[in-house]
């Protein structure tokens, strides 16, 4: 499960959702893997405004990955400065190092095994073979 | 305070069965079946419905979506300029759905989705809500989908997130099953797995051979349920369906799935009850569909 997914996940228990501590879910005993994927600059630019940056930084720290910058990159930060020799406007903009780092973290870095823990109720959701399971036991539904 | 004695009518078999519907009933008559037939079911599901495809393609680039009850993830392949999180009750189907980059898929129940409220630009729930076995649960399911969506900017505006919902129609007298107005709405629908008696898991691994057999026999309701008709042609599907009934062999295994068949207007009613507004609705190939948006005052 790619880390970008965590930006849109919270506890499945209804009463937790109103509590700020239920987001983001906290990875525990996580085994990560890199799943190579083509970098889609447009996609990164488009989802940028939707990222909960501070929360993502927390998750990234908890996973022991290199710390994200304190402020969210801008769209302009994702594009490499064009070289003065190529004045052609038809060429697609190249991704900057910032874009490549973001792609690596959000899209290519995946939780393969482990748990996702709610900070409000403590419920643990298992991740097995890259698939997170949010089905609740009957007494919690 | 004496309680009112039970009405003698409620002791009929039908009433008893209706009373037993709910979570456990669906676990037995929907969830466990899909888990068993996942691989075979998935091999018959690859052609998207045109209206669903159009809805997904018209979402602005970078939109965030949810595919609630995504099955094998066939709709996750339609648009790679948006980000969709698919979810399904079946682990086996979800595992297949995770293969569609750049999207994501998780195992979850429609009634307990692990998403923040008001965070999604769009949602689809295709051929899912008809599997919930009481009116209350179906309305709650619609509510759960609507809760995912962005609220409109003002109470009367329609610029909130949009959800496309598809359910199987009662009115389908042209289909092989021939149901129509006035028929029973709560039905058990067979899914036939061809072949020697084997466990579901093992059967799934047989992949190719099985897939071929399944398609050729027009197994189960696949022509009507989710649009395989587009790949088979209606007449062909009908004919093969009839053959299939007559040719059921001893090694075949029949699974029954619960469906609530929606009558005209019922989906719109459920959406209103769930606090939504119907933006557009219609009928396509034995299914009712509607595009709904949350009301601003909720
Ligand atoms: Zn919780």
Short mmCIF file of C-alpha atoms and ligand atoms in Angstrom, two decimals:
data_model
loop_
_atom_site.label_atom_id
_atom_site.label_comp_id
_atom_site.label_asym_id
_atom_site.label_seq_id
_atom_site.Cartn_x
_atom_site.Cartn_y
_atom_site.Cartn_z
CA UNK A 1 0.00 0.00 0.00
CA UNK A 2 1.53 3.28 -1.15
CA UNK A 3 2.08 5.97 1.46
CA UNK A 4 -0.11 8.41 -0.47
CA UNK A 5 -3.06 6.23 0.56
CA UNK A 6 -2.46 7.11 4.22
CA UNK A 7 -3.31 10.71 3.36
CA UNK A 8 -6.92 9.56 2.84
CA UNK A 9 -7.26 6.98 5.60
CA UNK A 10 -8.49 7.22 9.15
CA UNK A 11 -10.05 4.87 11.68
CA UNK A 12 -13.05 2.84 10.43
CA UNK A 13 -14.82 3.28 13.76
CA UNK A 14 -17.37 6.07 13.35
CA UNK A 15 -16.88 7.66 16.76
CA UNK A 16 -13.15 8.09 16.09
CA UNK A 17 -13.56 10.23 13.00
CA UNK A 18 -14.44 13.40 14.88
CA UNK A 19 -11.28 13.08 16.93
CA UNK A 20 -8.20 14.75 15.40
CA UNK A 21 -5.99 12.03 16.90
CA UNK A 22 -7.50 9.42 14.56
CA UNK A 23 -5.63 10.97 11.61
CA UNK A 24 -3.18 9.98 10.36
CA UNK A 25 -3.05 6.30 11.23
CA UNK A 26 0.31 5.32 12.67
CA UNK A 27 2.33 2.55 11.03
CA UNK A 28 3.69 -0.03 13.46
CA UNK A 29 6.14 -2.89 12.80
CA UNK A 30 6.04 -1.81 9.18
CA UNK A 31 7.99 -3.64 6.54
CA UNK A 32 8.44 -1.33 3.56
CA UNK A 33 9.14 -2.08 -0.06
CA UNK A 34 9.88 0.07 -3.08
CA UNK A 35 7.59 -0.58 -6.01
CA UNK A 36 9.06 1.24 -8.98
CA UNK A 37 6.58 3.37 -10.92
CA UNK A 38 6.77 5.92 -13.73
CA UNK A 39 6.96 9.46 -12.44
CA UNK A 40 3.88 11.39 -13.52
CA UNK A 41 4.66 15.07 -12.98
CA UNK A 42 1.13 16.19 -13.77
CA UNK A 43 -0.26 13.76 -11.22
CA UNK A 44 2.11 15.02 -8.53
CA UNK A 45 1.27 18.65 -9.31
CA UNK A 46 -2.43 17.85 -9.15
CA UNK A 47 -2.45 16.04 -5.84
CA UNK A 48 -0.11 18.52 -4.15
CA UNK A 49 -2.93 20.78 -2.85
CA UNK A 50 -4.63 17.70 -1.32
CA UNK A 51 -1.72 16.57 0.82
CA UNK A 52 -1.94 16.95 4.60
CA UNK A 53 1.72 17.85 4.80
CA UNK A 54 2.26 18.00 8.56
CA UNK A 55 0.56 14.64 9.01
CA UNK A 56 2.57 13.10 6.20
CA UNK A 57 5.77 14.31 7.85
CA UNK A 58 4.71 12.54 11.04
CA UNK A 59 4.15 9.26 9.20
CA UNK A 60 7.42 9.55 7.32
CA UNK A 61 9.29 10.16 10.59
CA UNK A 62 7.56 7.24 12.27
CA UNK A 63 8.68 5.00 9.43
CA UNK A 64 12.26 6.13 9.93
CA UNK A 65 12.46 7.60 6.44
CA UNK A 66 14.38 10.82 5.65
CA UNK A 67 12.49 13.79 7.09
CA UNK A 68 10.34 15.79 4.69
CA UNK A 69 10.95 19.55 4.42
CA UNK A 70 8.95 21.58 6.97
CA UNK A 71 6.88 23.34 4.33
CA UNK A 72 5.04 21.74 1.46
CA UNK A 73 6.67 22.22 -1.96
CA UNK A 74 4.97 24.48 -4.48
CA UNK A 75 4.05 23.44 -7.98
CA UNK A 76 7.03 25.40 -9.25
CA UNK A 77 9.32 23.41 -6.95
CA UNK A 78 8.38 20.24 -8.82
CA UNK A 79 9.70 21.43 -12.16
CA UNK A 80 13.43 21.43 -12.89
CA UNK A 81 14.75 24.81 -13.99
CA UNK A 82 14.91 24.69 -17.78
CA UNK A 83 18.38 24.96 -19.23
CA UNK A 84 19.07 28.20 -21.09
CA UNK A 85 20.07 26.34 -24.25
CA UNK A 86 16.72 24.66 -24.80
CA UNK A 87 14.27 27.42 -25.62
CA UNK A 88 11.73 25.08 -27.17
CA UNK A 89 8.35 25.48 -25.52
CA UNK A 90 7.07 22.16 -26.84
CA UNK A 91 9.27 20.02 -24.61
CA UNK A 92 7.63 18.70 -21.46
CA UNK A 93 8.96 20.16 -18.23
CA UNK A 94 11.36 17.87 -16.44
CA UNK A 95 10.76 16.83 -12.83
CA UNK A 96 13.00 18.42 -10.23
CA UNK A 97 14.79 16.50 -7.50
CA UNK A 98 11.95 17.57 -5.19
CA UNK A 99 9.44 15.92 -7.51
CA UNK A 100 11.53 12.76 -7.67
CA UNK A 101 11.78 12.64 -3.87
CA UNK A 102 8.04 13.14 -3.50
CA UNK A 103 7.32 10.45 -6.07
CA UNK A 104 9.63 8.09 -4.22
CA UNK A 105 7.91 8.70 -0.88
CA UNK A 106 4.25 8.90 -1.88
CA UNK A 107 3.99 6.52 -4.81
CA UNK A 108 6.90 4.09 -4.72
CA UNK A 109 7.27 3.52 -1.00
CA UNK A 110 4.74 0.90 0.06
CA UNK A 111 3.85 -0.76 3.34
CA UNK A 112 4.08 -4.48 2.67
CA UNK A 113 3.50 -5.90 6.15
CA UNK A 114 2.66 -4.40 9.50
CA UNK A 115 -0.11 -2.55 11.26
CA UNK A 116 -1.86 0.79 11.07
CA UNK A 117 -2.86 2.05 14.48
CA UNK A 118 -5.57 4.56 15.37
CA UNK A 119 -4.23 7.27 17.66
CA UNK A 120 -7.63 7.71 19.26
CA UNK A 121 -8.88 4.21 20.11
CA UNK A 122 -5.71 2.20 19.60
CA UNK A 123 -7.32 -0.25 17.19
CA UNK A 124 -4.79 -1.97 14.93
CA UNK A 125 -5.47 -2.64 11.28
CA UNK A 126 -3.31 -5.32 9.69
CA UNK A 127 -1.45 -4.90 6.41
CA UNK A 128 -0.62 -8.21 4.74
CA UNK A 129 1.09 -8.61 1.39
CA UNK A 130 0.50 -4.92 0.76
CA UNK A 131 -3.24 -5.05 1.44
CA UNK A 132 -4.61 -3.16 4.44
CA UNK A 133 -7.67 -4.66 6.08
CA UNK A 134 -10.20 -2.36 7.77
CA UNK A 135 -12.94 -4.87 8.54
CA UNK A 136 -14.00 -4.47 12.14
CA UNK A 137 -14.78 -7.26 14.58
CA UNK A 138 -18.53 -7.53 15.22
CA UNK A 139 -18.41 -5.84 18.64
CA UNK A 140 -16.93 -2.67 17.16
CA UNK A 141 -19.38 -2.22 14.28
CA UNK B 1 -46.68 -2.30 30.57
CA UNK B 2 -47.57 -5.35 28.56
CA UNK B 3 -46.00 -5.81 25.23
CA UNK B 4 -48.19 -6.28 22.21
CA UNK B 5 -48.41 -9.96 21.25
CA UNK B 6 -46.65 -10.74 18.01
CA UNK B 7 -48.74 -10.57 14.91
CA UNK B 8 -49.37 -14.16 13.73
CA UNK B 9 -48.25 -13.14 10.24
CA UNK B 10 -44.73 -12.43 11.39
CA UNK B 11 -44.14 -16.08 12.07
CA UNK B 12 -44.28 -17.05 8.42
CA UNK B 13 -41.07 -18.27 6.85
CA UNK B 14 -40.68 -15.15 4.75
CA UNK B 15 -41.07 -12.87 7.72
CA UNK B 16 -38.58 -14.92 9.68
CA UNK B 17 -36.11 -14.72 6.88
CA UNK B 18 -36.56 -10.97 6.56
CA UNK B 19 -36.02 -10.61 10.30
CA UNK B 20 -32.77 -12.50 10.10
CA UNK B 21 -31.38 -10.20 7.42
CA UNK B 22 -28.51 -7.93 8.26
CA UNK B 23 -24.80 -8.22 8.86
CA UNK B 24 -24.64 -11.99 9.42
CA UNK B 25 -27.03 -12.73 6.60
CA UNK B 26 -24.84 -10.76 4.19
CA UNK B 27 -21.71 -12.43 5.52
CA UNK B 28 -23.20 -15.78 4.50
CA UNK B 29 -25.09 -14.88 1.34
CA UNK B 30 -22.84 -12.20 -0.16
CA UNK B 31 -19.36 -11.85 1.33
CA UNK B 32 -18.34 -15.48 1.60
CA UNK B 33 -19.63 -16.15 -1.91
CA UNK B 34 -17.52 -13.41 -3.49
CA UNK B 35 -14.50 -14.59 -1.57
CA UNK B 36 -15.01 -18.08 -3.06
CA UNK B 37 -15.73 -17.04 -6.61
CA UNK B 38 -13.29 -14.08 -6.66
CA UNK B 39 -10.93 -15.33 -9.31
CA UNK B 40 -13.58 -16.65 -11.66
CA UNK B 41 -15.80 -13.62 -11.08
CA UNK B 42 -12.89 -11.32 -11.80
CA UNK B 43 -12.13 -13.01 -15.11
CA UNK B 44 -15.62 -12.08 -16.31
CA UNK B 45 -15.33 -8.46 -15.25
CA UNK B 46 -13.23 -6.31 -17.48
CA UNK B 47 -15.50 -4.17 -19.62
CA UNK B 48 -16.55 -0.92 -17.89
CA UNK B 49 -20.09 0.38 -18.17
CA UNK B 50 -20.15 3.39 -20.56
CA UNK B 51 -21.84 5.72 -18.06
CA UNK B 52 -19.32 4.84 -15.35
CA UNK B 53 -16.45 5.32 -17.78
CA UNK B 54 -17.79 8.72 -18.84
CA UNK B 55 -18.25 9.79 -15.20
CA UNK B 56 -14.68 8.82 -14.33
CA UNK B 57 -13.19 10.45 -17.41
CA UNK B 58 -14.95 13.77 -16.85
CA UNK B 59 -13.42 14.22 -13.39
CA UNK B 60 -10.85 17.05 -13.42
CA UNK B 61 -7.20 16.00 -13.35
CA UNK B 62 -5.92 15.48 -9.84
CA UNK B 63 -9.34 14.72 -8.35
CA UNK B 64 -9.48 12.32 -5.45
CA UNK B 65 -12.01 9.50 -5.66
CA UNK B 66 -13.30 6.43 -3.89
CA UNK B 67 -14.52 3.25 -5.58
CA UNK B 68 -16.65 1.65 -2.89
CA UNK B 69 -17.05 -2.06 -3.60
CA UNK B 70 -14.37 -1.97 -6.28
CA UNK B 71 -14.31 -5.73 -6.86
CA UNK B 72 -11.38 -6.62 -9.08
CA UNK B 73 -10.75 -2.92 -9.74
CA UNK B 74 -11.91 -2.80 -13.33
CA UNK B 75 -12.82 0.89 -12.95
CA UNK B 76 -9.39 1.74 -11.56
CA UNK B 77 -7.95 1.44 -15.05
CA UNK B 78 -10.17 4.08 -16.66
CA UNK B 79 -8.46 7.34 -15.65
CA UNK B 80 -4.85 7.64 -14.45
CA UNK B 81 -4.98 11.42 -14.03
CA UNK B 82 -7.01 11.11 -10.84
CA UNK B 83 -6.25 9.18 -7.64
CA UNK B 84 -8.77 6.58 -6.56
CA UNK B 85 -8.84 4.46 -3.43
CA UNK B 86 -10.83 1.33 -4.11
CA UNK B 87 -12.29 -0.69 -1.29
CA UNK B 88 -13.97 -4.07 -1.20
CA UNK B 89 -15.27 -6.48 1.40
CA UNK B 90 -13.47 -9.37 -0.32
CA UNK B 91 -9.74 -9.74 0.34
CA UNK B 92 -9.30 -11.92 -2.73
CA UNK B 93 -10.88 -9.35 -5.04
CA UNK B 94 -8.99 -6.47 -3.39
CA UNK B 95 -5.71 -8.25 -3.97
CA UNK B 96 -6.49 -8.25 -7.70
CA UNK B 97 -7.57 -4.58 -7.54
CA UNK B 98 -4.23 -3.40 -6.09
CA UNK B 99 -2.57 -4.02 -9.47
CA UNK B 100 -3.99 -0.85 -11.00
CA UNK B 101 -1.44 2.00 -10.73
CA UNK B 102 -1.48 4.77 -9.71
CA UNK B 103 -4.50 3.87 -7.60
CA UNK B 104 -4.83 2.01 -4.34
CA UNK B 105 -7.14 -0.64 -2.91
CA UNK B 106 -8.01 -1.66 0.64
CA UNK B 107 -10.32 -4.15 2.34
CA UNK B 108 -13.24 -2.41 4.02
CA UNK B 109 -16.99 -2.53 4.56
CA UNK B 110 -19.16 0.09 2.90
CA UNK B 111 -20.78 0.69 6.32
CA UNK B 112 -17.43 1.32 8.05
CA UNK B 113 -15.18 3.04 5.54
CA UNK B 114 -11.81 4.17 6.93
CA UNK B 115 -11.82 7.53 5.18
CA UNK B 116 -12.06 11.06 6.57
CA UNK B 117 -15.42 12.70 5.85
CA UNK B 118 -15.77 15.38 3.16
CA UNK B 119 -12.36 14.55 1.68
CA UNK B 120 -13.24 13.15 -1.77
CA UNK B 121 -14.18 14.89 -5.01
CA UNK B 122 -16.05 11.91 -6.33
CA UNK B 123 -17.09 8.37 -5.54
CA UNK B 124 -18.54 5.44 -7.41
CA UNK B 125 -20.37 2.44 -6.00
CA UNK B 126 -21.22 0.07 -8.81
CA UNK B 127 -23.39 -3.00 -8.23
CA UNK B 128 -22.80 -2.95 -4.47
CA UNK B 129 -25.68 -1.41 -2.55
CA UNK B 130 -28.15 -4.00 -3.88
CA UNK B 131 -26.28 -6.58 -1.80
CA UNK B 132 -27.33 -4.99 1.51
CA UNK B 133 -30.28 -6.89 2.85
CA UNK B 134 -32.52 -4.36 4.65
CA UNK B 135 -33.85 -0.93 3.59
CA UNK B 136 -32.13 0.68 6.59
CA UNK B 137 -28.75 -0.79 5.66
CA UNK B 138 -29.11 0.27 2.03
CA UNK B 139 -29.90 3.86 3.02
CA UNK B 140 -27.04 3.81 5.51
CA UNK B 141 -24.72 2.57 2.75
CA UNK B 142 -25.70 5.52 0.53
CA UNK B 143 -25.14 7.84 3.48
CA UNK B 144 -21.67 6.37 4.03
CA UNK B 145 -20.75 7.04 0.40
CA UNK B 146 -22.11 10.60 0.51
CA UNK B 147 -20.20 11.35 3.72
CA UNK B 148 -16.93 10.88 1.84
CA UNK B 149 -17.67 13.77 -0.49
CA UNK B 150 -16.77 17.44 -0.30
CA UNK B 151 -19.73 19.53 0.91
CA UNK B 152 -21.11 22.19 -1.44
CA UNK B 153 -19.95 25.78 -0.91
CA UNK B 154 -23.45 26.97 0.02
CA UNK B 155 -26.49 24.93 1.12
CA UNK B 156 -28.16 25.18 -2.28
CA UNK B 157 -25.08 24.89 -4.46
CA UNK B 158 -24.38 21.69 -6.38
CA UNK B 159 -20.61 22.08 -6.40
CA UNK B 160 -20.04 19.42 -3.77
CA UNK B 161 -18.48 16.05 -4.58
CA UNK B 162 -20.48 13.66 -6.76
CA UNK B 163 -21.22 9.96 -6.32
CA UNK B 164 -22.33 7.63 -9.10
CA UNK B 165 -24.36 4.70 -7.80
CA UNK B 166 -25.48 1.67 -9.84
CA UNK B 167 -27.93 -0.98 -8.69
CA UNK B 168 -29.62 -3.92 -10.39
CA UNK B 169 -33.16 -3.15 -11.59
CA UNK B 170 -36.35 -5.09 -10.94
CA UNK B 171 -37.63 -3.93 -14.31
CA UNK B 172 -35.64 -6.05 -16.75
CA UNK B 173 -38.17 -8.09 -18.64
CA UNK B 174 -35.97 -8.15 -21.75
CA UNK B 175 -33.20 -9.91 -19.82
CA UNK B 176 -32.83 -13.67 -19.57
CA UNK B 177 -34.14 -13.61 -16.03
CA UNK B 178 -37.24 -11.72 -17.11
CA UNK B 179 -37.97 -10.00 -13.81
CA UNK B 180 -40.36 -7.09 -13.99
CA UNK B 181 -42.57 -4.77 -11.99
CA UNK B 182 -44.49 -6.72 -9.38
CA UNK B 183 -41.92 -9.50 -9.00
CA UNK B 184 -40.25 -10.33 -5.68
CA UNK B 185 -37.47 -7.78 -5.04
CA UNK B 186 -35.33 -9.83 -2.68
CA UNK B 187 -33.82 -12.69 -4.62
CA UNK B 188 -31.06 -15.27 -4.53
CA UNK B 189 -29.06 -15.31 -7.76
CA UNK B 190 -26.92 -18.31 -8.73
CA UNK B 191 -23.30 -18.21 -9.79
CA UNK B 192 -22.20 -21.48 -11.37
CA UNK B 193 -18.57 -22.52 -11.27
CA UNK B 194 -17.88 -25.14 -13.89
CA UNK B 195 -15.60 -28.04 -13.38
CA UNK B 196 -14.64 -30.84 -11.07
CA UNK B 197 -15.36 -30.46 -7.43
CA UNK B 198 -12.57 -28.38 -5.97
CA UNK B 199 -12.04 -25.82 -3.26
CA UNK B 200 -12.50 -22.21 -4.36
CA UNK B 201 -8.84 -21.37 -3.82
CA UNK B 202 -7.57 -24.20 -5.94
CA UNK B 203 -10.17 -23.51 -8.61
CA UNK B 204 -8.97 -19.93 -8.80
CA UNK B 205 -5.45 -20.96 -9.63
CA UNK B 206 -6.56 -22.90 -12.64
CA UNK B 207 -6.90 -19.51 -14.30
CA UNK B 208 -6.98 -19.85 -18.05
CA UNK B 209 -8.84 -23.06 -18.59
CA UNK B 210 -11.56 -22.10 -16.20
CA UNK B 211 -11.94 -18.64 -17.55
CA UNK B 212 -12.62 -20.01 -21.00
CA UNK B 213 -15.22 -22.44 -19.76
CA UNK B 214 -16.91 -19.82 -17.66
CA UNK B 215 -17.31 -17.34 -20.50
CA UNK B 216 -18.47 -19.89 -22.99
CA UNK B 217 -21.26 -21.06 -20.76
CA UNK B 218 -22.62 -17.64 -19.94
CA UNK B 219 -22.25 -18.45 -16.31
CA UNK B 220 -24.56 -16.96 -13.77
CA UNK B 221 -25.88 -13.47 -14.29
CA UNK B 222 -22.77 -12.05 -15.84
CA UNK B 223 -24.54 -10.84 -18.98
CA UNK B 224 -26.89 -8.66 -16.97
CA UNK B 225 -25.14 -7.85 -13.78
CA UNK B 226 -22.33 -5.59 -14.76
CA UNK B 227 -22.28 -5.08 -18.44
CA UNK B 228 -20.65 -8.13 -19.92
CA UNK B 229 -23.52 -7.90 -22.33
CA UNK B 230 -21.45 -5.34 -24.14
CA UNK B 231 -18.87 -7.94 -24.87
CA UNK B 232 -21.17 -10.88 -25.56
CA UNK B 233 -24.28 -9.46 -27.21
CA UNK B 234 -27.61 -9.91 -25.53
CA UNK B 235 -28.99 -12.68 -27.73
CA UNK B 236 -25.89 -14.74 -27.39
CA UNK B 237 -25.93 -14.35 -23.65
CA UNK B 238 -29.53 -15.43 -23.44
CA UNK B 239 -29.04 -18.49 -25.50
CA UNK B 240 -25.95 -19.63 -23.73
CA UNK B 241 -27.62 -19.00 -20.43
CA UNK B 242 -30.37 -21.42 -21.31
CA UNK B 243 -27.84 -24.02 -22.34
CA UNK B 244 -26.03 -23.57 -19.12
CA UNK B 245 -29.13 -24.42 -17.11
CA UNK B 246 -29.60 -27.64 -19.06
CA UNK B 247 -25.97 -28.63 -19.03
CA UNK B 248 -25.17 -28.27 -15.39
CA UNK B 249 -22.86 -31.12 -14.63
CA UNK B 250 -22.35 -32.99 -11.37
CA UNK B 251 -18.96 -31.37 -10.78
CA UNK B 252 -20.34 -27.84 -11.08
CA UNK B 253 -20.80 -25.82 -7.96
CA UNK B 254 -23.60 -23.31 -7.59
CA UNK B 255 -23.25 -20.35 -5.26
CA UNK B 256 -26.24 -18.20 -4.36
CA UNK B 257 -25.88 -14.49 -3.78
CA UNK B 258 -28.48 -12.22 -2.20
CA UNK B 259 -29.70 -9.24 -4.24
CA UNK B 260 -32.29 -6.57 -3.61
CA UNK B 261 -33.69 -5.59 -7.02
CA UNK B 262 -34.47 -1.88 -7.15
CA UNK B 263 -37.76 -0.72 -8.57
CA UNK B 264 -38.15 2.55 -10.46
CA UNK B 265 -37.61 5.55 -8.18
CA UNK B 266 -36.31 3.51 -5.26
CA UNK B 267 -32.65 4.50 -5.66
CA UNK B 268 -33.58 8.19 -5.79
CA UNK B 269 -35.70 7.66 -2.68
CA UNK B 270 -32.80 6.04 -0.83
CA UNK B 271 -30.50 8.91 -1.81
CA UNK B 272 -32.98 11.50 -0.48
CA UNK B 273 -33.39 9.51 2.74
CA UNK B 274 -29.61 9.44 3.12
CA UNK B 275 -29.45 13.23 2.96
CA UNK B 276 -28.35 13.48 -0.65
CA UNK B 277 -29.59 15.26 -3.72
CA UNK B 278 -30.04 13.50 -7.06
CA UNK B 279 -28.25 15.40 -9.80
CA UNK B 280 -28.90 13.00 -12.66
CA UNK B 281 -30.37 9.53 -12.92
CA UNK B 282 -31.37 6.93 -15.44
CA UNK B 283 -31.68 3.32 -16.53
CA UNK B 284 -29.10 1.38 -18.49
CA UNK B 285 -29.15 -2.30 -19.39
CA UNK B 286 -31.13 -3.71 -16.46
CA UNK B 287 -29.66 -1.27 -13.94
CA UNK B 288 -30.82 1.92 -12.29
CA UNK B 289 -28.14 4.57 -11.77
CA UNK B 290 -27.97 7.97 -10.16
CA UNK B 291 -25.43 10.71 -9.60
CA UNK B 292 -25.86 12.14 -6.10
CA UNK B 293 -24.31 14.99 -4.17
CA UNK B 294 -24.48 15.81 -0.47
CA UNK B 295 -26.77 18.59 0.68
CA UNK B 296 -25.05 21.53 2.28
CA UNK B 297 -27.21 21.66 5.38
CA UNK B 298 -26.15 18.28 6.77
ZN1 LIG C 1 -10.10 4.53 16.22
#
